[in-house]
GROMACS .gro file of C-alpha atoms in nm:
model
  292
    1MET     CA    1  -0.244   3.443   2.346
    2LYS     CA    2  -0.401   3.168   2.093
    3LYS     CA    3  -0.195   2.860   2.011
    4SER     CA    4  -0.070   2.811   1.668
    5ILE     CA    5  -0.093   2.549   1.420
    6GLN     CA    6   0.314   2.478   1.451
    7THR     CA    7   0.311   2.483   1.813
    8CYS     CA    8   0.045   2.203   1.827
    9LEU     CA    9   0.279   2.005   1.618
   10GLY     CA   10   0.568   2.028   1.868
   11ALA     CA   11   0.670   1.763   2.091
   12ALA     CA   12   0.570   1.918   2.412
   13GLY     CA   13   0.234   2.034   2.256
   14PRO     CA   14  -0.007   2.256   2.373
   15ALA     CA   15  -0.200   2.146   2.652
   16PHE     CA   16  -0.564   2.198   2.713
   17SER     CA   17  -0.740   2.145   3.011
   18ARG     CA   18  -0.960   1.801   3.036
   19ASP     CA   19  -1.091   1.885   3.385
   20ASN     CA   20  -1.193   2.216   3.356
   21LEU     CA   21  -1.261   2.259   2.981
   22THR     CA   22  -1.451   2.607   2.935
   23ASP     CA   23  -1.652   2.692   2.629
   24GLU     CA   24  -1.384   2.928   2.547
   25ALA     CA   25  -1.096   2.677   2.590
   26ALA     CA   26  -1.313   2.426   2.362
   27ALA     CA   27  -1.392   2.714   2.096
   28GLU     CA   28  -0.985   2.777   2.059
   29PHE     CA   29  -0.941   2.402   2.027
   30ARG     CA   30  -1.167   2.385   1.731
   31ASP     CA   31  -1.018   2.698   1.582
   32LEU     CA   32  -0.703   2.529   1.592
   33VAL     CA   33  -0.786   2.223   1.422
   34LEU     CA   34  -0.979   2.375   1.164
   35ALA     CA   35  -0.714   2.624   1.070
   36PHE     CA   36  -0.483   2.331   1.043
   37TYR     CA   37  -0.719   2.150   0.818
   38ALA     CA   38  -0.790   2.462   0.623
   39SER     CA   39  -0.407   2.506   0.551
   40ARG     CA   40  -0.274   2.147   0.534
   41GLY     CA   41  -0.573   1.911   0.514
   42ARG     CA   42  -0.594   1.652   0.286
   43HIS     CA   43  -0.877   1.786   0.044
   44ASP     CA   44  -0.818   1.594  -0.247
   45MET     CA   45  -0.964   1.247  -0.139
   46LEU     CA   46  -1.214   1.119  -0.376
   47TRP     CA   47  -1.451   0.985  -0.070
   48ARG     CA   48  -1.469   1.354   0.074
   49HIS     CA   49  -1.617   1.467  -0.245
   50THR     CA   50  -1.938   1.251  -0.221
   51ASP     CA   51  -2.219   1.234   0.030
   52ASP     CA   52  -2.340   0.912  -0.123
   53PRO     CA   53  -2.390   0.680   0.181
   54TYR     CA   54  -2.305   0.377  -0.013
   55ARG     CA   55  -1.978   0.535  -0.140
   56ILE     CA   56  -1.912   0.612   0.229
   57LEU     CA   57  -1.973   0.308   0.328
   58VAL     CA   58  -1.724   0.165   0.079
   59SER     CA   59  -1.459   0.422   0.176
   60GLU     CA   60  -1.493   0.346   0.528
   61ILE     CA   61  -1.478  -0.015   0.497
   62MET     CA   62  -1.150   0.016   0.312
   63LEU     CA   63  -1.001   0.257   0.559
   64GLN     CA   64  -1.027  -0.016   0.823
   65ARG     CA   65  -0.642  -0.086   0.911
   66THR     CA   66  -0.527   0.019   0.547
   67GLN     CA   67  -0.314   0.294   0.470
   68VAL     CA   68  -0.485   0.591   0.269
   69ASP     CA   69  -0.249   0.614   0.028
   70ARG     CA   70  -0.354   0.235  -0.104
   71VAL     CA   71  -0.727   0.328  -0.044
   72ALA     CA   72  -0.682   0.629  -0.287
   73VAL     CA   73  -0.541   0.380  -0.557
   74LYS     CA   74  -0.805   0.110  -0.506
   75TYR     CA   75  -1.137   0.317  -0.432
   76PRO     CA   76  -1.171   0.462  -0.789
   77ALA     CA   77  -1.140   0.131  -0.967
   78PHE     CA   78  -1.378  -0.044  -0.703
   79ILE     CA   79  -1.628   0.211  -0.757
   80ALA     CA   80  -1.609   0.185  -1.102
   81ALA     CA   81  -1.683  -0.166  -1.087
   82PHE     CA   82  -1.934  -0.129  -0.811
   83PRO     CA   83  -2.085   0.184  -0.833
   84ASP     CA   84  -2.378   0.106  -0.592
   85SER     CA   85  -2.495  -0.104  -0.379
   86ALA     CA   86  -2.749  -0.309  -0.622
   87SER     CA   87  -2.410  -0.382  -0.859
   88LEU     CA   88  -2.205  -0.497  -0.579
   89ALA     CA   89  -2.485  -0.706  -0.394
   90ARG     CA   90  -2.588  -0.916  -0.736
   91VAL     CA   91  -2.185  -1.007  -0.839
   92PRO     CA   92  -2.026  -1.308  -0.740
   93LEU     CA   93  -1.796  -1.337  -0.442
   94ALA     CA   94  -1.505  -1.394  -0.657
   95ASP     CA   95  -1.556  -1.067  -0.856
   96VAL     CA   96  -1.559  -0.875  -0.501
   97LEU     CA   97  -1.246  -1.050  -0.386
   98ALA     CA   98  -1.070  -0.981  -0.730
   99ALA     CA   99  -1.135  -0.623  -0.706
  100TRP     CA  100  -1.038  -0.628  -0.353
  101GLN     CA  101  -0.698  -0.778  -0.417
  102GLY     CA  102  -0.409  -0.549  -0.258
  103MET     CA  103  -0.630  -0.453   0.045
  104GLY     CA  104  -0.531  -0.725   0.280
  105TYR     CA  105  -0.826  -0.823   0.541
  106ASN     CA  106  -1.044  -1.017   0.295
  107ARG     CA  107  -1.317  -1.037   0.564
  108ARG     CA  108  -1.397  -0.664   0.492
  109ALA     CA  109  -1.486  -0.752   0.129
  110VAL     CA  110  -1.693  -1.045   0.250
  111ALA     CA  111  -1.882  -0.810   0.492
  112LEU     CA  112  -1.868  -0.502   0.234
  113LYS     CA  113  -2.097  -0.736   0.020
  114LYS     CA  114  -2.292  -0.850   0.276
  115CYS     CA  115  -2.392  -0.471   0.367
  116ALA     CA  116  -2.470  -0.418  -0.001
  117GLU     CA  117  -2.750  -0.715  -0.022
  118LYS     CA  118  -2.880  -0.585   0.341
  119MET     CA  119  -2.909  -0.242   0.207
  120VAL     CA  120  -3.098  -0.378  -0.145
  121ASP     CA  121  -3.299  -0.639   0.051
  122GLU     CA  122  -3.421  -0.442   0.359
  123TYR     CA  123  -3.338  -0.057   0.303
  124ARG     CA  124  -3.394  -0.017  -0.104
  125GLY     CA  125  -3.033   0.031  -0.151
  126THR     CA  126  -2.935   0.292   0.077
  127LEU     CA  127  -2.800   0.275   0.469
  128PRO     CA  128  -3.004   0.392   0.768
  129ARG     CA  129  -2.911   0.713   0.953
  130ASP     CA  130  -2.935   0.556   1.287
  131PRO     CA  131  -2.588   0.453   1.399
  132ALA     CA  132  -2.740   0.190   1.648
  133VAL     CA  133  -2.901   0.028   1.339
  134LEU     CA  134  -2.630   0.058   1.137
  135ALA     CA  135  -2.388  -0.113   1.365
  136THR     CA  136  -2.580  -0.447   1.352
  137PHE     CA  137  -2.452  -0.452   0.948
  138PRO     CA  138  -2.184  -0.706   0.865
  139GLY     CA  139  -1.833  -0.565   0.972
  140ILE     CA  140  -1.960  -0.245   1.098
  141GLY     CA  141  -1.912  -0.197   1.474
  142PRO     CA  142  -2.031   0.137   1.662
  143ALA     CA  143  -1.733   0.368   1.547
  144THR     CA  144  -1.753   0.275   1.193
  145ALA     CA  145  -2.120   0.310   1.206
  146ALA     CA  146  -2.073   0.655   1.353
  147SER     CA  147  -1.831   0.757   1.124
  148ILE     CA  148  -2.073   0.668   0.787
  149CYS     CA  149  -2.357   0.876   0.965
  150ALA     CA  150  -2.091   1.174   1.016
  151PHE     CA  151  -1.969   1.156   0.674
  152ALA     CA  152  -2.284   1.055   0.475
  153TYR     CA  153  -2.533   1.265   0.679
  154ASN     CA  154  -2.344   1.526   0.835
  155LEU     CA  155  -2.478   1.398   1.180
  156PRO     CA  156  -2.333   1.530   1.507
  157VAL     CA  157  -2.221   1.165   1.652
  158VAL     CA  158  -1.959   1.098   1.868
  159PHE     CA  159  -1.691   0.812   1.791
  160ILE     CA  160  -1.328   0.773   1.847
  161GLU     CA  161  -1.093   0.585   1.578
  162THR     CA  162  -0.706   0.627   1.580
  163ASN     CA  163  -0.624   0.945   1.470
  164ILE     CA  164  -0.892   1.100   1.678
  165ARG     CA  165  -0.766   0.917   1.967
  166ARG     CA  166  -0.409   1.017   1.884
  167VAL     CA  167  -0.520   1.411   1.899
  168PHE     CA  168  -0.703   1.377   2.210
  169ILE     CA  169  -0.442   1.232   2.406
  170HIS     CA  170  -0.166   1.478   2.275
  171PHE     CA  171  -0.390   1.770   2.351
  172PHE     CA  172  -0.573   1.691   2.675
  173PHE     CA  173  -0.369   1.430   2.850
  174ALA     CA  174   0.009   1.539   2.821
  175GLY     CA  175   0.205   1.362   3.137
  176ALA     CA  176  -0.069   1.089   3.136
  177GLY     CA  177   0.069   0.743   3.205
  178THR     CA  178  -0.240   0.551   3.017
  179VAL     CA  179  -0.564   0.692   2.891
  180THR     CA  180  -0.899   0.512   2.822
  181ASP     CA  181  -1.139   0.581   2.535
  182ALA     CA  182  -1.399   0.646   2.816
  183GLU     CA  183  -1.185   0.937   2.946
  184ILE     CA  184  -1.158   1.064   2.589
  185LEU     CA  185  -1.531   1.029   2.485
  186PRO     CA  186  -1.653   1.312   2.675
  187LEU     CA  187  -1.397   1.559   2.551
  188VAL     CA  188  -1.470   1.455   2.184
  189GLU     CA  189  -1.857   1.543   2.273
  190ARG     CA  190  -1.749   1.854   2.446
  191THR     CA  191  -1.549   1.985   2.155
  192LEU     CA  192  -1.773   1.826   1.870
  193ASP     CA  193  -1.835   2.131   1.584
  194ARG     CA  194  -2.202   2.030   1.543
  195ARG     CA  195  -2.267   2.284   1.259
  196ASN     CA  196  -2.056   2.062   1.045
  197PRO     CA  197  -1.940   1.734   1.184
  198ARG     CA  198  -1.832   1.609   0.860
  199VAL     CA  199  -1.544   1.881   0.811
  200TRP     CA  200  -1.471   1.858   1.185
  201TYR     CA  201  -1.389   1.482   1.179
  202TRP     CA  202  -1.203   1.531   0.837
  203ALA     CA  203  -0.971   1.786   1.046
  204LEU     CA  204  -0.935   1.586   1.338
  205MET     CA  205  -0.803   1.303   1.151
  206ASP     CA  206  -0.582   1.499   0.928
  207LEU     CA  207  -0.412   1.636   1.228
  208GLY     CA  208  -0.381   1.277   1.395
  209THR     CA  209  -0.191   1.179   1.069
  210GLU     CA  210   0.004   1.485   1.115
  211LEU     CA  211   0.100   1.420   1.478
  212LYS     CA  212   0.200   1.074   1.379
  213LYS     CA  213   0.483   1.233   1.166
  214SER     CA  214   0.626   1.501   1.418
  215VAL     CA  215   0.580   1.368   1.772
  216PRO     CA  216   0.628   1.020   1.954
  217ASN     CA  217   0.298   0.807   1.914
  218PRO     CA  218   0.068   0.949   2.177
  219ASN     CA  219  -0.160   0.614   2.085
  220ARG     CA  220   0.116   0.417   2.276
  221ARG     CA  221  -0.038   0.548   2.594
  222SER     CA  222  -0.396   0.436   2.497
  223THR     CA  223  -0.525   0.115   2.680
  224ALA     CA  224  -0.674   0.055   2.340
  225TYR     CA  225  -0.339   0.062   2.169
  226VAL     CA  226  -0.243  -0.289   1.983
  227LYS     CA  227   0.061  -0.341   1.789
  228GLN     CA  228  -0.009  -0.493   1.457
  229ALA     CA  229   0.136  -0.841   1.396
  230PRO     CA  230   0.407  -0.867   1.114
  231TYR     CA  231   0.245  -0.975   0.788
  232ALA     CA  232   0.521  -1.152   0.663
  233GLY     CA  233   0.500  -1.534   0.761
  234SER     CA  234   0.141  -1.504   0.895
  235ASP     CA  235  -0.147  -1.708   0.829
  236ARG     CA  236  -0.308  -1.382   0.707
  237ARG     CA  237  -0.059  -1.380   0.448
  238ILE     CA  238  -0.123  -1.743   0.339
  239ARG     CA  239  -0.490  -1.663   0.336
  240GLY     CA  240  -0.442  -1.376   0.079
  241MET     CA  241  -0.223  -1.596  -0.140
  242ILE     CA  242  -0.492  -1.857  -0.143
  243LEU     CA  243  -0.750  -1.672  -0.216
  244LYS     CA  244  -0.569  -1.501  -0.484
  245TYR     CA  245  -0.482  -1.814  -0.658
  246LEU     CA  246  -0.817  -1.930  -0.643
  247ILE     CA  247  -0.940  -1.637  -0.804
  248ALA     CA  248  -0.714  -1.694  -1.116
  249HIS     CA  249  -0.719  -2.092  -1.115
  250ALA     CA  250  -1.049  -2.238  -0.928
  251PRO     CA  251  -1.142  -2.498  -0.926
  252ALA     CA  252  -0.806  -2.599  -0.766
  253ARG     CA  253  -0.729  -2.957  -0.586
  254GLU     CA  254  -0.551  -2.909  -0.248
  255ARG     CA  255  -0.214  -3.059  -0.399
  256ALA     CA  256  -0.193  -2.767  -0.670
  257ILE     CA  257  -0.300  -2.491  -0.418
  258ILE     CA  258  -0.009  -2.617  -0.144
  259SER     CA  259   0.241  -2.614  -0.443
  260ALA     CA  260   0.111  -2.249  -0.545
  261VAL     CA  261   0.146  -2.132  -0.195
  262ALA     CA  262   0.470  -2.339  -0.124
  263GLU     CA  263   0.420  -2.316   0.234
  264GLU     CA  264   0.392  -2.603   0.495
  265PRO     CA  265   0.120  -2.885   0.373
  266ALA     CA  266  -0.050  -2.912   0.718
  267ARG     CA  267  -0.055  -2.502   0.757
  268VAL     CA  268  -0.215  -2.456   0.432
  269ARG     CA  269  -0.483  -2.752   0.477
  270ARG     CA  270  -0.567  -2.555   0.838
  271ILE     CA  271  -0.608  -2.244   0.664
  272LEU     CA  272  -0.837  -2.414   0.387
  273ALA     CA  273  -1.056  -2.560   0.630
  274THR     CA  274  -1.078  -2.232   0.810
  275LEU     CA  275  -1.161  -2.054   0.492
  276GLU     CA  276  -1.401  -2.289   0.408
  277ASN     CA  277  -1.577  -2.246   0.765
  278GLU     CA  278  -1.568  -1.881   0.726
  279GLY     CA  279  -1.755  -1.893   0.391
  280PHE     CA  280  -1.499  -1.813   0.174
  281LEU     CA  281  -1.436  -2.103   0.013
  282ARG     CA  282  -1.665  -2.402  -0.140
  283LYS     CA  283  -1.517  -2.759  -0.176
  284GLY     CA  284  -1.631  -2.973  -0.436
  285ARG     CA  285  -1.536  -3.292  -0.601
  286ASP     CA  286  -1.315  -3.102  -0.851
  287GLY     CA  287  -1.144  -2.885  -0.581
  288TYR     CA  288  -1.176  -2.573  -0.418
  289ARG     CA  289  -1.342  -2.262  -0.526
  290ILE     CA  290  -1.462  -1.910  -0.413
  291ALA     CA  291  -1.812  -1.955  -0.222
  292GLU     CA  292  -2.086  -1.766  -0.426
   0.00000   0.00000   0.00000
């Protein structure tokens, strides 16, 4: 008897054999995941209604470590401001960081601009179809490179991200204490829908998101699991405050920045030095400003 969508969301969950995964079982797993996506998938995301490589790149960089709901708000405005790689490549970094405000992890905005510059300078404004080449772009690792190739070019690549990992641990590793990505990857490849990998990965990600709501997080059993540090009181929060202030008030002297951030002066000075070393800021005679 085939497993139902509702059963797959249960606390125990339906188990598939990872050691003896037959063609029939792999097909049943695909049918189950795709049935879930057909009935309960997130079909309204703007980045799922384009195959433009640049726009897929923007969405994938935005979705790194950021909730979908926040990206859904920021993505349309960012695309409206920078509709293609050329428009993003030629604007000052300050404009990009201003458009990025509210997303956090500002290094991603810098990396995205550098990707756009590389696209324009070396690839005539588009992205290579080879994940290995794409993984050499700033801020893009192997998993993000593969996801971009799946969504932009519908290539049958194999990769893992947090929601995909959650699905496979839930379905194939019931009772396992710890699970490595090396154990999961062969199952991802074995069950891949090679006819339409784009939709397949959307379905896996949506099911993974739903599982997070209905069962104890399977990813806690992954060796790749890392609990995110609190944002309040973190250097990351202060970095964001400094950049936000300088976007609006540059150039600004150190004293004004310390006053605006209202944190320990030595800590602010250390973070300013780090931001300067990383290429975010430039210090001149009149104070700090966003680097060009």
